[in-house]
Amino acid sequence: MANDRKYPGSLHNHTQYSNARLRDCIIKEEDLISYAIELGHEVVAITDHESVMNAVKVGKIAKKIKKTNPNFKVIFGNEIYLCRNGLNANNFDPKQDRYYHFILLAKDEIGHKQIREISTRAWTRSYMARGMRRVPTYYQDLIDIVSANPGHVIGCTACLGGALGTQLMKYKENKSEELYGRIIQWCERMEHLFGPDNFFLELQPSESHEQTYVNRMLIDLAKNFHYRYIITTDSHYLRKEDKTIHKAYLNAQDGDREVDAFYATTYMMNTEELESHMDLTPNELEEAYSNIRRIAAMCEDYSLLKPLKIPELKWKTY
């Protein structure tokens, strides 16, 4: 590892607020932010599973952190479940339908309002299935809300549970040119929806054959079609040594979830550890880091806190 190469920080992380629907994460938001600073990161994004309810609390923490770390940035986001239009409890087809993961990052206060509107739609149509509440976001929601006023939300392709990662794994098995064409069309669609500067492919550290393969395919897509890519840790527990605690926490509740191997490297990392799990060249790493800083620069510091206004009555005197 070059001495001057430094991982800027992960833009896909979870906190205890991801547990609203199913046990998922053992990180407290203040610990996530503090540890990111301890690792020397420049930025951190909080992207809980279809939850934006910690935004005010995180905003207060970020404001406090700014006093001692003025250059550190906290980005508000959400990890949605992106599905076909009209998906519901009655027409869900287990052979075809998936709740694909997808990351939304708010660039400013308008962007966060858009994310909240998208989340509200998903929760309004939510339903219980297979031990957990399903909260589908439709592509039409993104068209109605993001495309109607573009430039305020960044979209990232998320983990192996995302639409792009899933389809790339299918392509690995059958090498269908028709499927690869649909993959390219999907990327073009998302880039058009968010705008060319606001759509990013997401790589993650892992030594699994699946993630290593998808990482390489994402790099190839980026090079061949001029997309930008980042590296995130998709953190569900803070440190490597917390893995057994996290596993025990997940196993304490039944539900439809990823397997243990999925979470093997989903914790906060410094540069050296991150790069030990990435089969990338120095130039490819630098490109990913540059794009993380690009996103950090695009995202404003803003507050969701509003001044308290208490109405007053003018009393008549007699």
PDB file of N, CA, C and O in Angstrom, residues 10-68:
ATOM      1  N   SER A  10     -16.551   5.226   4.327  1.00  0.00           N
ATOM      2  CA  SER A  10     -17.615   4.433   3.726  1.00  0.00           C
ATOM      3  C   SER A  10     -18.905   5.237   3.589  1.00  0.00           C
ATOM      4  O   SER A  10     -19.319   5.923   4.529  1.00  0.00           O
ATOM      5  N   LEU A  11     -19.545   5.118   2.437  1.00  0.00           N
ATOM      6  CA  LEU A  11     -20.800   5.817   2.166  1.00  0.00           C
ATOM      7  C   LEU A  11     -22.003   4.876   2.222  1.00  0.00           C
ATOM      8  O   LEU A  11     -23.069   5.178   1.688  1.00  0.00           O
ATOM      9  N   HIS A  12     -21.832   3.746   2.880  1.00  0.00           N
ATOM     10  CA  HIS A  12     -22.913   2.768   3.065  1.00  0.00           C
ATOM     11  C   HIS A  12     -22.694   2.105   4.423  1.00  0.00           C
ATOM     12  O   HIS A  12     -21.844   1.230   4.572  1.00  0.00           O
ATOM     13  N   ASN A  13     -23.455   2.550   5.420  1.00  0.00           N
ATOM     14  CA  ASN A  13     -23.310   2.039   6.787  1.00  0.00           C
ATOM     15  C   ASN A  13     -24.671   1.994   7.475  1.00  0.00           C
ATOM     16  O   ASN A  13     -25.569   2.764   7.145  1.00  0.00           O
ATOM     17  N   HIS A  14     -24.766   1.114   8.455  1.00  0.00           N
ATOM     18  CA  HIS A  14     -26.020   0.944   9.175  1.00  0.00           C
ATOM     19  C   HIS A  14     -25.843   1.260  10.662  1.00  0.00           C
ATOM     20  O   HIS A  14     -24.727   1.257  11.187  1.00  0.00           O
ATOM     21  N   THR A  15     -26.959   1.546  11.303  1.00  0.00           N
ATOM     22  CA  THR A  15     -26.986   1.760  12.752  1.00  0.00           C
ATOM     23  C   THR A  15     -28.136   0.948  13.338  1.00  0.00           C
ATOM     24  O   THR A  15     -28.834   0.222  12.619  1.00  0.00           O
ATOM     25  N   GLN A  16     -28.353   1.110  14.622  1.00  0.00           N
ATOM     26  CA  GLN A  16     -29.419   0.383  15.306  1.00  0.00           C
ATOM     27  C   GLN A  16     -30.801   0.676  14.720  1.00  0.00           C
ATOM     28  O   GLN A  16     -31.743  -0.102  14.910  1.00  0.00           O
ATOM     29  N   TYR A  17     -30.929   1.765  13.972  1.00  0.00           N
ATOM     30  CA  TYR A  17     -32.220   2.109  13.381  1.00  0.00           C
ATOM     31  C   TYR A  17     -32.560   1.222  12.182  1.00  0.00           C
ATOM     32  O   TYR A  17     -33.673   1.286  11.672  1.00  0.00           O
ATOM     33  N   SER A  18     -31.609   0.402  11.740  1.00  0.00           N
ATOM     34  CA  SER A  18     -31.905  -0.588  10.705  1.00  0.00           C
ATOM     35  C   SER A  18     -32.676  -1.780  11.269  1.00  0.00           C
ATOM     36  O   SER A  18     -33.061  -2.685  10.519  1.00  0.00           O
ATOM     37  N   ASN A  19     -32.881  -1.801  12.580  1.00  0.00           N
ATOM     38  CA  ASN A  19     -33.545  -2.934  13.222  1.00  0.00           C
ATOM     39  C   ASN A  19     -35.055  -2.773  13.318  1.00  0.00           C
ATOM     40  O   ASN A  19     -35.723  -3.572  13.966  1.00  0.00           O
ATOM     41  N   ALA A  20     -35.602  -1.754  12.674  1.00  0.00           N
ATOM     42  CA  ALA A  20     -37.033  -1.479  12.798  1.00  0.00           C
ATOM     43  C   ALA A  20     -37.882  -2.631  12.253  1.00  0.00           C
ATOM     44  O   ALA A  20     -38.968  -2.895  12.770  1.00  0.00           O
ATOM     45  N   ARG A  21     -37.400  -3.306  11.221  1.00  0.00           N
ATOM     46  CA  ARG A  21     -38.179  -4.369  10.588  1.00  0.00           C
ATOM     47  C   ARG A  21     -37.668  -5.756  10.935  1.00  0.00           C
ATOM     48  O   ARG A  21     -38.423  -6.719  10.959  1.00  0.00           O
ATOM     49  N   LEU A  22     -36.361  -5.874  11.184  1.00  0.00           N
ATOM     50  CA  LEU A  22     -35.728  -7.157  11.466  1.00  0.00           C
ATOM     51  C   LEU A  22     -34.359  -6.879  12.072  1.00  0.00           C
ATOM     52  O   LEU A  22     -33.715  -5.901  11.710  1.00  0.00           O
ATOM     53  N   ARG A  23     -33.919  -7.725  12.995  1.00  0.00           N
ATOM     54  CA  ARG A  23     -32.597  -7.516  13.598  1.00  0.00           C
ATOM     55  C   ARG A  23     -31.525  -7.500  12.521  1.00  0.00           C
ATOM     56  O   ARG A  23     -31.442  -8.397  11.691  1.00  0.00           O
ATOM     57  N   ASP A  24     -30.666  -6.467  12.569  1.00  0.00           N
ATOM     58  CA  ASP A  24     -29.752  -6.266  11.444  1.00  0.00           C
ATOM     59  C   ASP A  24     -28.390  -5.727  11.869  1.00  0.00           C
ATOM     60  O   ASP A  24     -27.369  -6.143  11.335  1.00  0.00           O
ATOM     61  N   CYS A  25     -28.341  -4.804  12.813  1.00  0.00           N
ATOM     62  CA  CYS A  25     -27.111  -4.060  13.078  1.00  0.00           C
ATOM     63  C   CYS A  25     -26.939  -3.806  14.569  1.00  0.00           C
ATOM     64  O   CYS A  25     -27.921  -3.615  15.299  1.00  0.00           O
ATOM     65  N   ILE A  26     -25.696  -3.775  15.032  1.00  0.00           N
ATOM     66  CA  ILE A  26     -25.411  -3.537  16.458  1.00  0.00           C
ATOM     67  C   ILE A  26     -24.596  -2.262  16.666  1.00  0.00           C
ATOM     68  O   ILE A  26     -23.934  -2.104  17.689  1.00  0.00           O
ATOM     69  N   ILE A  27     -24.666  -1.325  15.735  1.00  0.00           N
ATOM     70  CA  ILE A  27     -23.891  -0.083  15.839  1.00  0.00           C
ATOM     71  C   ILE A  27     -24.794   1.061  16.286  1.00  0.00           C
ATOM     72  O   ILE A  27     -25.863   1.274  15.724  1.00  0.00           O
ATOM     73  N   LYS A  28     -24.329   1.809  17.274  1.00  0.00           N
ATOM     74  CA  LYS A  28     -25.000   3.056  17.639  1.00  0.00           C
ATOM     75  C   LYS A  28     -24.426   4.176  16.779  1.00  0.00           C
ATOM     76  O   LYS A  28     -23.229   4.205  16.490  1.00  0.00           O
ATOM     77  N   GLU A  29     -25.290   5.092  16.388  1.00  0.00           N
ATOM     78  CA  GLU A  29     -24.893   6.128  15.426  1.00  0.00           C
ATOM     79  C   GLU A  29     -23.723   6.983  15.928  1.00  0.00           C
ATOM     80  O   GLU A  29     -22.815   7.316  15.160  1.00  0.00           O
ATOM     81  N   GLU A  30     -23.709   7.314  17.215  1.00  0.00           N
ATOM     82  CA  GLU A  30     -22.607   8.124  17.728  1.00  0.00           C
ATOM     83  C   GLU A  30     -21.286   7.356  17.702  1.00  0.00           C
ATOM     84  O   GLU A  30     -20.220   7.933  17.464  1.00  0.00           O
ATOM     85  N   ASP A  31     -21.354   6.025  17.909  1.00  0.00           N
ATOM     86  CA  ASP A  31     -20.147   5.193  17.845  1.00  0.00           C
ATOM     87  C   ASP A  31     -19.637   5.087  16.406  1.00  0.00           C
ATOM     88  O   ASP A  31     -18.422   5.080  16.179  1.00  0.00           O
ATOM     89  N   LEU A  32     -20.547   4.987  15.462  1.00  0.00           N
ATOM     90  CA  LEU A  32     -20.156   4.912  14.052  1.00  0.00           C
ATOM     91  C   LEU A  32     -19.384   6.156  13.638  1.00  0.00           C
ATOM     92  O   LEU A  32     -18.312   6.068  13.026  1.00  0.00           O
ATOM     93  N   ILE A  33     -19.908   7.316  13.991  1.00  0.00           N
ATOM     94  CA  ILE A  33     -19.270   8.575  13.608  1.00  0.00           C
ATOM     95  C   ILE A  33     -17.932   8.748  14.318  1.00  0.00           C
ATOM     96  O   ILE A  33     -16.926   9.105  13.700  1.00  0.00           O
ATOM     97  N   SER A  34     -17.904   8.451  15.605  1.00  0.00           N
ATOM     98  CA  SER A  34     -16.665   8.608  16.385  1.00  0.00           C
ATOM     99  C   SER A  34     -15.573   7.668  15.880  1.00  0.00           C
ATOM    100  O   SER A  34     -14.399   8.055  15.776  1.00  0.00           O
ATOM    101  N   TYR A  35     -15.956   6.425  15.557  1.00  0.00           N
ATOM    102  CA  TYR A  35     -14.957   5.466  15.099  1.00  0.00           C
ATOM    103  C   TYR A  35     -14.454   5.813  13.705  1.00  0.00           C
ATOM    104  O   TYR A  35     -13.269   5.602  13.393  1.00  0.00           O
ATOM    105  N   ALA A  36     -15.319   6.348  12.864  1.00  0.00           N
ATOM    106  CA  ALA A  36     -14.877   6.794  11.539  1.00  0.00           C
ATOM    107  C   ALA A  36     -13.795   7.861  11.675  1.00  0.00           C
ATOM    108  O   ALA A  36     -12.785   7.841  10.963  1.00  0.00           O
ATOM    109  N   ILE A  37     -13.993   8.784  12.599  1.00  0.00           N
ATOM    110  CA  ILE A  37     -12.993   9.823  12.841  1.00  0.00           C
ATOM    111  C   ILE A  37     -11.719   9.211  13.406  1.00  0.00           C
ATOM    112  O   ILE A  37     -10.607   9.582  13.013  1.00  0.00           O
ATOM    113  N   GLU A  38     -11.868   8.250  14.314  1.00  0.00           N
ATOM    114  CA  GLU A  38     -10.705   7.571  14.908  1.00  0.00           C
ATOM    115  C   GLU A  38      -9.876   6.873  13.829  1.00  0.00           C
ATOM    116  O   GLU A  38      -8.632   6.833  13.907  1.00  0.00           O
ATOM    117  N   LEU A  39     -10.542   6.315  12.812  1.00  0.00           N
ATOM    118  CA  LEU A  39      -9.844   5.635  11.721  1.00  0.00           C
ATOM    119  C   LEU A  39      -9.194   6.611  10.746  1.00  0.00           C
ATOM    120  O   LEU A  39      -8.462   6.195   9.851  1.00  0.00           O
ATOM    121  N   GLY A  40      -9.468   7.893  10.910  1.00  0.00           N
ATOM    122  CA  GLY A  40      -8.898   8.891  10.027  1.00  0.00           C
ATOM    123  C   GLY A  40      -9.724   9.140   8.782  1.00  0.00           C
ATOM    124  O   GLY A  40      -9.231   9.745   7.817  1.00  0.00           O
ATOM    125  N   HIS A  41     -10.966   8.706   8.799  1.00  0.00           N
ATOM    126  CA  HIS A  41     -11.826   8.930   7.635  1.00  0.00           C
ATOM    127  C   HIS A  41     -12.240  10.400   7.537  1.00  0.00           C
ATOM    128  O   HIS A  41     -12.239  11.122   8.538  1.00  0.00           O
ATOM    129  N   GLU A  42     -12.630  10.786   6.337  1.00  0.00           N
ATOM    130  CA  GLU A  42     -13.039  12.160   6.070  1.00  0.00           C
ATOM    131  C   GLU A  42     -14.560  12.315   6.010  1.00  0.00           C
ATOM    132  O   GLU A  42     -15.084  13.422   6.117  1.00  0.00           O
ATOM    133  N   VAL A  43     -15.245  11.199   5.823  1.00  0.00           N
ATOM    134  CA  VAL A  43     -16.689  11.245   5.601  1.00  0.00           C
ATOM    135  C   VAL A  43     -17.300   9.917   6.030  1.00  0.00           C
ATOM    136  O   VAL A  43     -16.640   8.876   6.012  1.00  0.00           O
ATOM    137  N   VAL A  44     -18.566   9.967   6.412  1.00  0.00           N
ATOM    138  CA  VAL A  44     -19.324   8.747   6.670  1.00  0.00           C
ATOM    139  C   VAL A  44     -20.776   9.014   6.258  1.00  0.00           C
ATOM    140  O   VAL A  44     -21.271  10.129   6.428  1.00  0.00           O
ATOM    141  N   ALA A  45     -21.405   8.016   5.664  1.00  0.00           N
ATOM    142  CA  ALA A  45     -22.824   8.126   5.321  1.00  0.00           C
ATOM    143  C   ALA A  45     -23.603   7.090   6.111  1.00  0.00           C
ATOM    144  O   ALA A  45     -23.144   5.967   6.294  1.00  0.00           O
ATOM    145  N   ILE A  46     -24.776   7.489   6.574  1.00  0.00           N
ATOM    146  CA  ILE A  46     -25.646   6.583   7.316  1.00  0.00           C
ATOM    147  C   ILE A  46     -26.820   6.225   6.419  1.00  0.00           C
ATOM    148  O   ILE A  46     -27.600   7.092   6.020  1.00  0.00           O
ATOM    149  N   THR A  47     -26.925   4.937   6.105  1.00  0.00           N
ATOM    150  CA  THR A  47     -27.913   4.447   5.134  1.00  0.00           C
ATOM    151  C   THR A  47     -28.640   3.253   5.726  1.00  0.00           C
ATOM    152  O   THR A  47     -28.421   2.108   5.312  1.00  0.00           O
ATOM    153  N   ASP A  48     -29.489   3.502   6.699  1.00  0.00           N
ATOM    154  CA  ASP A  48     -30.203   2.405   7.339  1.00  0.00           C
ATOM    155  C   ASP A  48     -31.191   1.767   6.380  1.00  0.00           C
ATOM    156  O   ASP A  48     -31.609   2.365   5.389  1.00  0.00           O
ATOM    157  N   HIS A  49     -31.584   0.534   6.705  1.00  0.00           N
ATOM    158  CA  HIS A  49     -32.520  -0.202   5.859  1.00  0.00           C
ATOM    159  C   HIS A  49     -33.906   0.427   5.941  1.00  0.00           C
ATOM    160  O   HIS A  49     -34.594   0.311   6.946  1.00  0.00           O
ATOM    161  N   GLU A  50     -34.302   1.090   4.851  1.00  0.00           N
ATOM    162  CA  GLU A  50     -35.588   1.766   4.762  1.00  0.00           C
ATOM    163  C   GLU A  50     -35.975   2.434   6.073  1.00  0.00           C
ATOM    164  O   GLU A  50     -36.997   2.133   6.693  1.00  0.00           O
ATOM    165  N   SER A  51     -35.099   3.338   6.496  1.00  0.00           N
ATOM    166  CA  SER A  51     -35.355   4.109   7.712  1.00  0.00           C
ATOM    167  C   SER A  51     -34.599   5.426   7.652  1.00  0.00           C
ATOM    168  O   SER A  51     -33.397   5.442   7.410  1.00  0.00           O
ATOM    169  N   VAL A  52     -35.325   6.509   7.882  1.00  0.00           N
ATOM    170  CA  VAL A  52     -34.704   7.833   7.980  1.00  0.00           C
ATOM    171  C   VAL A  52     -35.015   8.459   9.340  1.00  0.00           C
ATOM    172  O   VAL A  52     -34.825   9.649   9.538  1.00  0.00           O
ATOM    173  N   MET A  53     -35.484   7.633  10.285  1.00  0.00           N
ATOM    174  CA  MET A  53     -35.969   8.180  11.545  1.00  0.00           C
ATOM    175  C   MET A  53     -34.868   8.621  12.499  1.00  0.00           C
ATOM    176  O   MET A  53     -35.152   9.232  13.527  1.00  0.00           O
ATOM    177  N   ASN A  54     -33.603   8.326  12.185  1.00  0.00           N
ATOM    178  CA  ASN A  54     -32.523   8.793  13.054  1.00  0.00           C
ATOM    179  C   ASN A  54     -31.907  10.097  12.569  1.00  0.00           C
ATOM    180  O   ASN A  54     -30.918  10.581  13.131  1.00  0.00           O
ATOM    181  N   ALA A  55     -32.469  10.709  11.519  1.00  0.00           N
ATOM    182  CA  ALA A  55     -31.832  11.860  10.884  1.00  0.00           C
ATOM    183  C   ALA A  55     -31.659  13.040  11.835  1.00  0.00           C
ATOM    184  O   ALA A  55     -30.606  13.693  11.840  1.00  0.00           O
ATOM    185  N   VAL A  56     -32.668  13.330  12.639  1.00  0.00           N
ATOM    186  CA  VAL A  56     -32.562  14.463  13.563  1.00  0.00           C
ATOM    187  C   VAL A  56     -31.492  14.189  14.615  1.00  0.00           C
ATOM    188  O   VAL A  56     -30.658  15.051  14.919  1.00  0.00           O
ATOM    189  N   LYS A  57     -31.497  12.966  15.162  1.00  0.00           N
ATOM    190  CA  LYS A  57     -30.501  12.607  16.170  1.00  0.00           C
ATOM    191  C   LYS A  57     -29.092  12.661  15.580  1.00  0.00           C
ATOM    192  O   LYS A  57     -28.172  13.201  16.204  1.00  0.00           O
ATOM    193  N   VAL A  58     -28.921  12.117  14.390  1.00  0.00           N
ATOM    194  CA  VAL A  58     -27.608  12.139  13.735  1.00  0.00           C
ATOM    195  C   VAL A  58     -27.189  13.571  13.438  1.00  0.00           C
ATOM    196  O   VAL A  58     -26.006  13.932  13.571  1.00  0.00           O
ATOM    197  N   GLY A  59     -28.147  14.403  13.053  1.00  0.00           N
ATOM    198  CA  GLY A  59     -27.840  15.805  12.799  1.00  0.00           C
ATOM    199  C   GLY A  59     -27.276  16.505  14.023  1.00  0.00           C
ATOM    200  O   GLY A  59     -26.352  17.314  13.913  1.00  0.00           O
ATOM    201  N   LYS A  60     -27.827  16.196  15.182  1.00  0.00           N
ATOM    202  CA  LYS A  60     -27.325  16.786  16.425  1.00  0.00           C
ATOM    203  C   LYS A  60     -25.911  16.303  16.729  1.00  0.00           C
ATOM    204  O   LYS A  60     -25.050  17.083  17.154  1.00  0.00           O
ATOM    205  N   ILE A  61     -25.664  15.007  16.488  1.00  0.00           N
ATOM    206  CA  ILE A  61     -24.322  14.459  16.702  1.00  0.00           C
ATOM    207  C   ILE A  61     -23.325  15.099  15.742  1.00  0.00           C
ATOM    208  O   ILE A  61     -22.213  15.478  16.130  1.00  0.00           O
ATOM    209  N   ALA A  62     -23.726  15.223  14.464  1.00  0.00           N
ATOM    210  CA  ALA A  62     -22.845  15.807  13.450  1.00  0.00           C
ATOM    211  C   ALA A  62     -22.501  17.253  13.790  1.00  0.00           C
ATOM    212  O   ALA A  62     -21.357  17.699  13.604  1.00  0.00           O
ATOM    213  N   LYS A  63     -23.487  17.983  14.286  1.00  0.00           N
ATOM    214  CA  LYS A  63     -23.259  19.382  14.659  1.00  0.00           C
ATOM    215  C   LYS A  63     -22.249  19.480  15.799  1.00  0.00           C
ATOM    216  O   LYS A  63     -21.365  20.347  15.801  1.00  0.00           O
ATOM    217  N   LYS A  64     -22.347  18.575  16.740  1.00  0.00           N
ATOM    218  CA  LYS A  64     -21.412  18.551  17.869  1.00  0.00           C
ATOM    219  C   LYS A  64     -20.006  18.172  17.405  1.00  0.00           C
ATOM    220  O   LYS A  64     -19.006  18.762  17.839  1.00  0.00           O
ATOM    221  N   ILE A  65     -19.932  17.183  16.492  1.00  0.00           N
ATOM    222  CA  ILE A  65     -18.644  16.721  15.976  1.00  0.00           C
ATOM    223  C   ILE A  65     -17.924  17.829  15.221  1.00  0.00           C
ATOM    224  O   ILE A  65     -16.686  17.945  15.261  1.00  0.00           O
ATOM    225  N   LYS A  66     -18.683  18.671  14.525  1.00  0.00           N
ATOM    226  CA  LYS A  66     -18.102  19.751  13.722  1.00  0.00           C
ATOM    227  C   LYS A  66     -17.251  20.716  14.550  1.00  0.00           C
ATOM    228  O   LYS A  66     -16.332  21.346  14.023  1.00  0.00           O
ATOM    229  N   LYS A  67     -17.554  20.831  15.837  1.00  0.00           N
ATOM    230  CA  LYS A  67     -16.815  21.763  16.684  1.00  0.00           C
ATOM    231  C   LYS A  67     -15.353  21.355  16.838  1.00  0.00           C
ATOM    232  O   LYS A  67     -14.477  22.211  16.948  1.00  0.00           O
ATOM    233  N   THR A  68     -15.107  20.039  16.850  1.00  0.00           N
ATOM    234  CA  THR A  68     -13.733  19.549  17.006  1.00  0.00           C
ATOM    235  C   THR A  68     -13.161  18.978  15.714  1.00  0.00           C
ATOM    236  O   THR A  68     -11.953  18.820  15.581  1.00  0.00           O
TER     237      THR A  68
END
